[in-house]
């Protein structure tokens, strides 16, 4: 595990720093590689995590959404596949780990579980971590990001990734869902939540921030 972490960090650290730009559309969170992520997209995913009784910073969600095409393509290439029932069961384990009340698991909740779980598998794969490292470098160099989130930087991503690996080792109480701490991996400094970033629905205070 430590060798894999070191390999990921070294691969990321070789890239130079670039400042992300600013999208013209005020409803746009970021554009990258011909794809647009809207503030509405970020809000919907934040809501999905909250319904899993897990708090998440909108900037970490934006990081996940910018990496999503790479995560999904790498998973397809590696033959990583989750069926609906498995994702539903995993989502219920997330909720239970945070001492939340069980509720109906939605497709958005399953998508959130799938994306984080797949990210972790790829990060721990000797043949797949490099593709993620390259994607992070490209996001830093090419993504155009709303100033609401600040700048996506490789250094921030590396720091966040290292913190997640350390937290995973310390979250014994989470059992086999300790990997959910990787939801917080972000190339942005944490942001203050904006009104459009949340659903407005009340939810219990999660055990894991």
mmCIF file of C-alpha atoms in Angstrom:
data_model
loop_
_atom_site.group_PDB
_atom_site.id
_atom_site.type_symbol
_atom_site.label_atom_id
_atom_site.label_comp_id
_atom_site.label_asym_id
_atom_site.label_seq_id
_atom_site.Cartn_x
_atom_site.Cartn_y
_atom_site.Cartn_z
ATOM 1 C CA UNK A 1 0.000 0.000 0.000
ATOM 2 C CA UNK A 2 2.731 2.491 0.976
ATOM 3 C CA UNK A 3 4.583 1.846 -2.295
ATOM 4 C CA UNK A 4 1.381 2.569 -4.254
ATOM 5 C CA UNK A 5 0.756 5.783 -2.334
ATOM 6 C CA UNK A 6 4.325 6.891 -2.973
ATOM 7 C CA UNK A 7 4.004 6.097 -6.685
ATOM 8 C CA UNK A 8 0.823 8.139 -6.989
ATOM 9 C CA UNK A 9 2.333 11.113 -5.156
ATOM 10 C CA UNK A 10 5.546 11.040 -7.191
ATOM 11 C CA UNK A 11 3.617 10.816 -10.458
ATOM 12 C CA UNK A 12 1.556 13.839 -9.456
ATOM 13 C CA UNK A 13 4.486 15.846 -8.161
ATOM 14 C CA UNK A 14 6.343 15.873 -11.480
ATOM 15 C CA UNK A 15 3.826 18.271 -13.065
ATOM 16 C CA UNK A 16 4.168 22.037 -12.949
ATOM 17 C CA UNK A 17 1.531 24.402 -11.549
ATOM 18 C CA UNK A 18 -0.980 26.307 -13.655
ATOM 19 C CA UNK A 19 -3.819 28.630 -12.718
ATOM 20 C CA UNK A 20 -7.274 27.573 -13.812
ATOM 21 C CA UNK A 21 -9.397 30.069 -15.714
ATOM 22 C CA UNK A 22 -12.925 31.318 -15.256
ATOM 23 C CA UNK A 23 -15.977 30.028 -17.176
ATOM 24 C CA UNK A 24 -18.159 32.563 -18.929
ATOM 25 C CA UNK A 25 -21.478 31.039 -17.847
ATOM 26 C CA UNK A 26 -22.271 31.910 -14.205
ATOM 27 C CA UNK A 27 -24.098 28.579 -13.780
ATOM 28 C CA UNK A 28 -20.978 26.649 -14.744
ATOM 29 C CA UNK A 29 -18.776 25.159 -12.037
ATOM 30 C CA UNK A 30 -16.051 24.049 -14.456
ATOM 31 C CA UNK A 31 -15.298 23.023 -18.007
ATOM 32 C CA UNK A 32 -12.657 20.475 -18.934
ATOM 33 C CA UNK A 33 -11.880 18.371 -21.976
ATOM 34 C CA UNK A 34 -15.067 19.429 -23.782
ATOM 35 C CA UNK A 35 -17.302 18.650 -20.803
ATOM 36 C CA UNK A 36 -19.211 21.088 -18.593
ATOM 37 C CA UNK A 37 -19.963 20.542 -14.907
ATOM 38 C CA UNK A 38 -22.677 22.871 -13.645
ATOM 39 C CA UNK A 39 -23.381 24.158 -10.160
ATOM 40 C CA UNK A 40 -26.599 22.146 -10.370
ATOM 41 C CA UNK A 41 -24.552 18.985 -10.963
ATOM 42 C CA UNK A 42 -22.449 19.740 -7.886
ATOM 43 C CA UNK A 43 -25.550 20.438 -5.803
ATOM 44 C CA UNK A 44 -27.193 17.162 -6.880
ATOM 45 C CA UNK A 45 -24.135 15.124 -5.908
ATOM 46 C CA UNK A 46 -23.762 16.961 -2.580
ATOM 47 C CA UNK A 47 -27.375 16.026 -1.884
ATOM 48 C CA UNK A 48 -26.679 12.373 -2.719
ATOM 49 C CA UNK A 49 -23.794 12.265 -0.246
ATOM 50 C CA UNK A 50 -25.908 13.989 2.400
ATOM 51 C CA UNK A 51 -28.645 11.389 1.893
ATOM 52 C CA UNK A 52 -25.979 8.778 2.621
ATOM 53 C CA UNK A 53 -25.562 10.661 5.909
ATOM 54 C CA UNK A 54 -22.096 11.745 4.824
ATOM 55 C CA UNK A 55 -20.968 15.360 4.755
ATOM 56 C CA UNK A 56 -18.887 16.429 1.768
ATOM 57 C CA UNK A 57 -17.328 19.675 0.631
ATOM 58 C CA UNK A 58 -18.653 20.933 -2.729
ATOM 59 C CA UNK A 59 -15.090 21.387 -3.966
ATOM 60 C CA UNK A 60 -14.394 17.685 -3.355
ATOM 61 C CA UNK A 61 -17.528 16.838 -5.325
ATOM 62 C CA UNK A 62 -16.336 19.029 -8.188
ATOM 63 C CA UNK A 63 -12.991 17.216 -8.109
ATOM 64 C CA UNK A 64 -14.792 13.870 -8.377
ATOM 65 C CA UNK A 65 -16.922 15.112 -11.263
ATOM 66 C CA UNK A 66 -13.882 16.426 -13.147
ATOM 67 C CA UNK A 67 -12.220 13.030 -12.695
ATOM 68 C CA UNK A 68 -15.394 11.067 -13.440
ATOM 69 C CA UNK A 69 -14.751 10.408 -17.168
ATOM 70 C CA UNK A 70 -11.249 9.118 -16.403
ATOM 71 C CA UNK A 71 -12.517 7.019 -13.492
ATOM 72 C CA UNK A 72 -15.268 5.462 -15.591
ATOM 73 C CA UNK A 73 -13.061 4.807 -18.623
ATOM 74 C CA UNK A 74 -10.287 3.312 -16.491
ATOM 75 C CA UNK A 75 -12.826 1.129 -14.694
ATOM 76 C CA UNK A 76 -14.219 -0.096 -17.997
ATOM 77 C CA UNK A 77 -10.736 -0.864 -19.310
ATOM 78 C CA UNK A 78 -9.910 -2.756 -16.105
ATOM 79 C CA UNK A 79 -13.187 -4.685 -16.078
ATOM 80 C CA UNK A 80 -14.400 -3.108 -12.825
ATOM 81 C CA UNK A 81 -18.157 -3.461 -12.609
ATOM 82 C CA UNK A 82 -20.710 -3.148 -9.796
ATOM 83 C CA UNK A 83 -24.274 -4.387 -10.018
ATOM 84 C CA UNK A 84 -27.203 -2.408 -8.619
ATOM 85 C CA UNK A 85 -27.867 -4.718 -5.664
ATOM 86 C CA UNK A 86 -24.231 -4.545 -4.548
ATOM 87 C CA UNK A 87 -24.272 -0.739 -4.690
ATOM 88 C CA UNK A 88 -27.529 -0.619 -2.733
ATOM 89 C CA UNK A 89 -26.041 -2.866 -0.055
ATOM 90 C CA UNK A 90 -22.879 -0.745 0.039
ATOM 91 C CA UNK A 91 -24.919 2.458 0.331
ATOM 92 C CA UNK A 92 -26.752 1.023 3.323
ATOM 93 C CA UNK A 93 -23.411 0.216 4.928
ATOM 94 C CA UNK A 94 -22.319 3.832 4.413
ATOM 95 C CA UNK A 95 -25.473 5.042 6.150
ATOM 96 C CA UNK A 96 -25.079 2.565 9.002
ATOM 97 C CA UNK A 97 -21.425 3.521 9.501
ATOM 98 C CA UNK A 98 -22.548 7.100 10.121
ATOM 99 C CA UNK A 99 -25.328 5.991 12.497
ATOM 100 C CA UNK A 100 -27.953 7.292 10.105
ATOM 101 C CA UNK A 101 -31.537 6.172 9.659
ATOM 102 C CA UNK A 102 -31.949 3.777 6.749
ATOM 103 C CA UNK A 103 -33.870 5.235 3.824
ATOM 104 C CA UNK A 104 -34.655 4.284 0.261
ATOM 105 C CA UNK A 105 -31.460 4.184 -1.757
ATOM 106 C CA UNK A 106 -31.704 6.303 -4.892
ATOM 107 C CA UNK A 107 -29.785 6.039 -8.146
ATOM 108 C CA UNK A 108 -27.870 9.201 -7.225
ATOM 109 C CA UNK A 109 -26.790 7.609 -3.942
ATOM 110 C CA UNK A 110 -25.643 4.494 -5.776
ATOM 111 C CA UNK A 111 -23.725 6.645 -8.264
ATOM 112 C CA UNK A 112 -21.928 8.408 -5.400
ATOM 113 C CA UNK A 113 -20.944 5.091 -3.841
ATOM 114 C CA UNK A 114 -19.839 3.698 -7.204
ATOM 115 C CA UNK A 115 -17.648 6.694 -8.033
ATOM 116 C CA UNK A 116 -15.816 6.777 -4.697
ATOM 117 C CA UNK A 117 -15.405 3.005 -4.521
ATOM 118 C CA UNK A 118 -14.077 2.870 -8.065
ATOM 119 C CA UNK A 119 -11.688 5.758 -7.412
ATOM 120 C CA UNK A 120 -10.174 3.895 -4.477
ATOM 121 C CA UNK A 121 -9.745 0.684 -6.477
ATOM 122 C CA UNK A 122 -7.991 2.612 -9.229
ATOM 123 C CA UNK A 123 -5.757 4.473 -6.778
ATOM 124 C CA UNK A 124 -4.620 1.160 -5.336
ATOM 125 C CA UNK A 125 -3.945 -0.436 -8.704
ATOM 126 C CA UNK A 126 -0.380 -0.445 -9.953
ATOM 127 C CA UNK A 127 -1.630 -0.291 -13.553
ATOM 128 C CA UNK A 128 -4.408 2.273 -13.029
ATOM 129 C CA UNK A 129 -3.063 4.917 -10.639
ATOM 130 C CA UNK A 130 -0.978 6.495 -13.396
ATOM 131 C CA UNK A 131 -4.035 7.355 -15.470
ATOM 132 C CA UNK A 132 -5.543 9.246 -12.554
ATOM 133 C CA UNK A 133 -2.280 11.103 -11.993
ATOM 134 C CA UNK A 134 -2.235 12.194 -15.622
ATOM 135 C CA UNK A 135 -5.853 13.351 -15.401
ATOM 136 C CA UNK A 136 -5.082 15.470 -12.333
ATOM 137 C CA UNK A 137 -2.199 17.109 -14.165
ATOM 138 C CA UNK A 138 -4.420 17.865 -17.141
ATOM 139 C CA UNK A 139 -7.182 19.312 -14.956
ATOM 140 C CA UNK A 140 -4.714 21.681 -13.330
ATOM 141 C CA UNK A 141 -3.342 22.781 -16.699
ATOM 142 C CA UNK A 142 -6.545 22.962 -18.736
ATOM 143 C CA UNK A 143 -9.709 23.141 -16.614
ATOM 144 C CA UNK A 144 -11.631 26.422 -16.512
ATOM 145 C CA UNK A 145 -13.132 26.742 -13.030
ATOM 146 C CA UNK A 146 -15.570 29.148 -11.388
ATOM 147 C CA UNK A 147 -13.847 31.465 -8.888
ATOM 148 C CA UNK A 148 -16.364 30.243 -6.288
ATOM 149 C CA UNK A 149 -14.187 27.148 -5.954
ATOM 150 C CA UNK A 150 -10.776 28.767 -6.275
ATOM 151 C CA UNK A 151 -7.949 27.172 -8.214
ATOM 152 C CA UNK A 152 -7.463 23.461 -8.781
ATOM 153 C CA UNK A 153 -3.838 22.679 -7.952
ATOM 154 C CA UNK A 154 -1.806 19.529 -8.070
ATOM 155 C CA UNK A 155 -0.235 20.337 -4.702
ATOM 156 C CA UNK A 156 -3.621 20.555 -3.022
ATOM 157 C CA UNK A 157 -4.688 17.260 -4.596
ATOM 158 C CA UNK A 158 -1.535 15.489 -3.422
ATOM 159 C CA UNK A 159 -1.938 16.847 0.103
ATOM 160 C CA UNK A 160 -5.585 15.808 0.172
ATOM 161 C CA UNK A 161 -4.796 12.341 -1.192
ATOM 162 C CA UNK A 162 -2.110 11.741 1.415
ATOM 163 C CA UNK A 163 -4.514 12.841 4.154
ATOM 164 C CA UNK A 164 -7.158 10.396 2.883
ATOM 165 C CA UNK A 165 -4.744 7.444 2.947
ATOM 166 C CA UNK A 166 -3.752 8.383 6.506
ATOM 167 C CA UNK A 167 -7.380 8.764 7.603
ATOM 168 C CA UNK A 168 -8.325 5.416 6.101
ATOM 169 C CA UNK A 169 -5.787 3.712 8.363
ATOM 170 C CA UNK A 170 -7.232 5.486 11.405
ATOM 171 C CA UNK A 171 -10.928 4.858 10.722
ATOM 172 C CA UNK A 172 -11.108 1.324 12.090
ATOM 173 C CA UNK A 173 -14.621 1.967 13.340
ATOM 174 C CA UNK A 174 -15.872 2.238 9.773
ATOM 175 C CA UNK A 175 -14.941 -1.356 9.016
ATOM 176 C CA UNK A 176 -14.945 -2.289 5.338
ATOM 177 C CA UNK A 177 -16.301 1.119 4.286
ATOM 178 C CA UNK A 178 -13.287 3.009 5.638
ATOM 179 C CA UNK A 179 -12.556 3.869 2.010
ATOM 180 C CA UNK A 180 -15.391 6.433 2.069
ATOM 181 C CA UNK A 181 -12.907 8.990 3.450
ATOM 182 C CA UNK A 182 -11.671 9.311 -0.148
ATOM 183 C CA UNK A 183 -14.823 11.323 -0.891
ATOM 184 C CA UNK A 184 -12.846 14.247 0.542
ATOM 185 C CA UNK A 185 -9.941 14.067 -1.917
ATOM 186 C CA UNK A 186 -9.890 17.445 -3.631
ATOM 187 C CA UNK A 187 -7.701 19.613 -5.802
ATOM 188 C CA UNK A 188 -9.317 22.699 -4.298
ATOM 189 C CA UNK A 189 -8.994 24.294 -0.895
ATOM 190 C CA UNK A 190 -12.228 23.634 1.076
ATOM 191 C CA UNK A 191 -14.979 26.085 0.188
ATOM 192 C CA UNK A 192 -17.711 27.711 2.220
ATOM 193 C CA UNK A 193 -21.023 26.173 1.194
ATOM 194 C CA UNK A 194 -23.153 28.399 -1.030
ATOM 195 C CA UNK A 195 -26.982 28.274 -1.039
ATOM 196 C CA UNK A 196 -27.043 26.582 -4.446
ATOM 197 C CA UNK A 197 -24.688 23.856 -3.263
ATOM 198 C CA UNK A 198 -27.206 22.158 -0.983
ATOM 199 C CA UNK A 199 -30.720 20.830 -1.355
ATOM 200 C CA UNK A 200 -32.047 22.816 1.599
ATOM 201 C CA UNK A 201 -33.326 19.621 3.194
ATOM 202 C CA UNK A 202 -32.452 19.073 6.814
ATOM 203 C CA UNK A 203 -30.294 16.086 7.663
ATOM 204 C CA UNK A 204 -28.761 14.679 10.860
ATOM 205 C CA UNK A 205 -25.227 15.682 11.738
ATOM 206 C CA UNK A 206 -22.973 12.995 10.246
ATOM 207 C CA UNK A 207 -20.507 11.150 12.433
ATOM 208 C CA UNK A 208 -17.764 11.633 9.875
ATOM 209 C CA UNK A 209 -17.208 15.088 8.413
#
